[in-house]
Coordinates of C-alpha atoms in Angstrom, one line a residue:
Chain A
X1 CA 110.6 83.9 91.2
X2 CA 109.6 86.8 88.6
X3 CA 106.5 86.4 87.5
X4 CA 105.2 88.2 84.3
X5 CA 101.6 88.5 82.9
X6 CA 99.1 89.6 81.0
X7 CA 95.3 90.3 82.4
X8 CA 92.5 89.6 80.5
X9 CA 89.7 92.5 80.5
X10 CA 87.9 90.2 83.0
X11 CA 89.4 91.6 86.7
X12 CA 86.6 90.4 88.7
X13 CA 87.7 89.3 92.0
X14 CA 91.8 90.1 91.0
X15 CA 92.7 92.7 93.1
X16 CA 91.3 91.2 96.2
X17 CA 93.5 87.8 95.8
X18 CA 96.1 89.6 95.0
X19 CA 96.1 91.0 97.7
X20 CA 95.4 88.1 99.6
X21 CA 98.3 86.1 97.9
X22 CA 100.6 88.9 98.5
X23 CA 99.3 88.5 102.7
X24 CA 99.6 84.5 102.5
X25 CA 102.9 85.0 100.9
X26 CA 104.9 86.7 103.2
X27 CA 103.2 84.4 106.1
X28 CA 105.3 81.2 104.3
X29 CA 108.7 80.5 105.8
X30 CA 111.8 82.1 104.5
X31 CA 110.0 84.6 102.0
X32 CA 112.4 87.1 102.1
X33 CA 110.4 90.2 100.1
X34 CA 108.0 90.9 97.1
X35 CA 108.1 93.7 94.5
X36 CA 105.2 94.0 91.9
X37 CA 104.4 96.8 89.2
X38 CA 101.7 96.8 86.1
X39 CA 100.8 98.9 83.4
X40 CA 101.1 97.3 80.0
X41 CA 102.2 94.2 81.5
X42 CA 102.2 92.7 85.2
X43 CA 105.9 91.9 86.6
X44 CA 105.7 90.2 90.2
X45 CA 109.3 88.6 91.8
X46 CA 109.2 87.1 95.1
X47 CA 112.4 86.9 96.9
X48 CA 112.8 83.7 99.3
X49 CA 115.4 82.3 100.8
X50 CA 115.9 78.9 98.7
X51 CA 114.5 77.1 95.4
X52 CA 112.8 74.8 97.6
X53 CA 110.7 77.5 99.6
X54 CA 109.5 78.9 96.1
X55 CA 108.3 75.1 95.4
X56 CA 106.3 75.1 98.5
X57 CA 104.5 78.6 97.5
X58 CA 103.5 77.1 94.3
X59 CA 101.7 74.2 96.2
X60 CA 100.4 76.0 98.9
X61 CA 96.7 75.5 98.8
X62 CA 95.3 78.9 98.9
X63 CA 98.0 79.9 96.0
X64 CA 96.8 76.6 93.6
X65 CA 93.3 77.8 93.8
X66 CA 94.3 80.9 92.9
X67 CA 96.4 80.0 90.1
X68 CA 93.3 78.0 88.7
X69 CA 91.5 80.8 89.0
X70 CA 94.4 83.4 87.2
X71 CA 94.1 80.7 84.5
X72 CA 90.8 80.4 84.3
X73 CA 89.6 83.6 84.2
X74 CA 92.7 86.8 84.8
X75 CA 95.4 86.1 82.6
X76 CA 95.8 85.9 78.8
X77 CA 99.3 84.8 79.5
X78 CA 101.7 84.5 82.3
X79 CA 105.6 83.5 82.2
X80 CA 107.2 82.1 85.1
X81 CA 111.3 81.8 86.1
X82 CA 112.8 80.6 89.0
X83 CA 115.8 82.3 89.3
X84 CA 118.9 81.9 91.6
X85 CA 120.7 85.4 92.5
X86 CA 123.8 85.5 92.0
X87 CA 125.0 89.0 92.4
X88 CA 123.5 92.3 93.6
X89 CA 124.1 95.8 94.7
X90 CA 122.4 98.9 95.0
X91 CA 121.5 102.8 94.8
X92 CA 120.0 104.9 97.6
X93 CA 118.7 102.3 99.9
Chain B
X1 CA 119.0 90.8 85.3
X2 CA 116.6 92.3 87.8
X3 CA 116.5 96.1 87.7
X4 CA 114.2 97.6 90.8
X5 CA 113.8 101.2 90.7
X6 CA 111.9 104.2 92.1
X7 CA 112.2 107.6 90.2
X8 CA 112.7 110.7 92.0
X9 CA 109.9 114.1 90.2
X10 CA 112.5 114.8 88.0
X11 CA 111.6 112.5 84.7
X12 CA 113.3 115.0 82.2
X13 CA 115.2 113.2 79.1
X14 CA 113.8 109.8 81.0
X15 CA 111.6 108.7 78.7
X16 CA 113.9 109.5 75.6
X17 CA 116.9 108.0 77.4
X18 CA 114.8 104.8 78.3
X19 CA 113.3 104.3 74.9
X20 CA 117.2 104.9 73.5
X21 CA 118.8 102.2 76.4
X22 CA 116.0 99.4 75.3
X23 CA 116.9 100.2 71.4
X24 CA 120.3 99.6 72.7
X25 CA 120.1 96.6 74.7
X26 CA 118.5 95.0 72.1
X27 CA 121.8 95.8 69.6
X28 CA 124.0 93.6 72.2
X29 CA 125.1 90.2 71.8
X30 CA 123.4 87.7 73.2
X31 CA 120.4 89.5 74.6
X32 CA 117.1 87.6 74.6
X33 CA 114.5 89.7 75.8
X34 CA 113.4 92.7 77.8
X35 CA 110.6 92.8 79.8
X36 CA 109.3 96.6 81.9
X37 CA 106.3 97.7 83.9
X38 CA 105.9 100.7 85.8
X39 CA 103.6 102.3 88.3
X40 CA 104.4 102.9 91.7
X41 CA 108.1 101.5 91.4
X42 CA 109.7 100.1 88.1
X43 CA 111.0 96.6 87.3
X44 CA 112.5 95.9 83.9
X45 CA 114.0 92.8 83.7
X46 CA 116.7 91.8 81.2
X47 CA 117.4 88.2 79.7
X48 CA 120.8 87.3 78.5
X49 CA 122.8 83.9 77.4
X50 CA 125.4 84.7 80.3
X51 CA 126.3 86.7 83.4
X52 CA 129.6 88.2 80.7
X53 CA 126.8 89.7 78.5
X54 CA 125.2 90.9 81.8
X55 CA 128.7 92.4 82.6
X56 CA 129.5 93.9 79.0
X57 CA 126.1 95.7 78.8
X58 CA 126.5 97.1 82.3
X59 CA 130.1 98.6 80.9
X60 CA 128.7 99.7 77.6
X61 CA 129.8 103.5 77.4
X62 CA 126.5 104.8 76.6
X63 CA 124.7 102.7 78.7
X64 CA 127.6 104.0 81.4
X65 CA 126.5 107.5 80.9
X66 CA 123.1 106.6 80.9
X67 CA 123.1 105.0 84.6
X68 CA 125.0 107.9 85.9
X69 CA 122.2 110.5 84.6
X70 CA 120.3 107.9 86.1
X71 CA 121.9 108.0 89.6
X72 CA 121.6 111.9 89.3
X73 CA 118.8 112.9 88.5
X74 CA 116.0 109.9 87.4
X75 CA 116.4 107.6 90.2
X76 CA 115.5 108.0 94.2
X77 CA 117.0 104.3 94.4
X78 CA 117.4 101.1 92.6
X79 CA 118.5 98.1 92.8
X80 CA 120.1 95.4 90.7
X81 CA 119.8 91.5 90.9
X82 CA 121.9 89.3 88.6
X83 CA 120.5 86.1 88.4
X84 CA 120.4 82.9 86.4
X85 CA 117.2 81.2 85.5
X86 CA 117.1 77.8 86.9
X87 CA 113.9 76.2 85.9
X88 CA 110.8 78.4 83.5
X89 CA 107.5 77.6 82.3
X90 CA 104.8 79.4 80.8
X91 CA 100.7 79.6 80.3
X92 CA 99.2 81.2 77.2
X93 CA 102.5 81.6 75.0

């Protein structure tokens, strides 16, 4: 799932649940790894094992609060995909 | 496409190359849209209208030279993802 976002100048109470979200998330079955950087922008992807697991994080009870609240009050804007991978390979690892 | 990266201290020509490989990107058939944020690791991820345009881009002969400077000197790792969006939505846009 690759989330991308835009804060608002209101970060009041962000940094905590995100931080909690990141906790909660990799406590949900089959979440396989997260990856998250910011400056301009925010770009979060969350790796889990299928499309259905990635359903159950969005209705996880702790996350919809939290996604109230991101609406409410962090984010200007926010794009979400739900991606399948097809392919990968890497460098260094 | 998902592109995970951590840079090594060596960010000579990076920035330049960077600005030039976005430029480029954007030049290619059937791109969409690019989307980067950087601080302690770097995702930019890449929209095209198929995994060929994905392919063609990764064989383009600039962008070829470009990932082996990149393997060289800018990068400590990376790693790729190819993906296809299944399902998308949005808040704010």
């Amino acid at each position: 799932m690759i989330f991308t976002s835009k804060q608002t100048l209101n970060t009041n109470g962000y940094h905590d649940m995100a931080s909690y979200m990141e906790t909660l998330a990799k406590k949900q079955k089959r979440f396989i790894s997260m990856d998250s950087a910011r400056n301009n922008i925010g770009i979060t992807v969350s790796y889990w094992e299928t499309l259905e697991d990635i359903k159950n994080w969005k209705h996880q009870s702790d996350h919809l609060k939290a996604q109230e609240k991101g609406k409410n009050d962090w984010y200007s804007w926010f794009h979400v995909r739900i991606c399948k991978v097809v392919h990968e390979y890497d460098f260094g690892i």
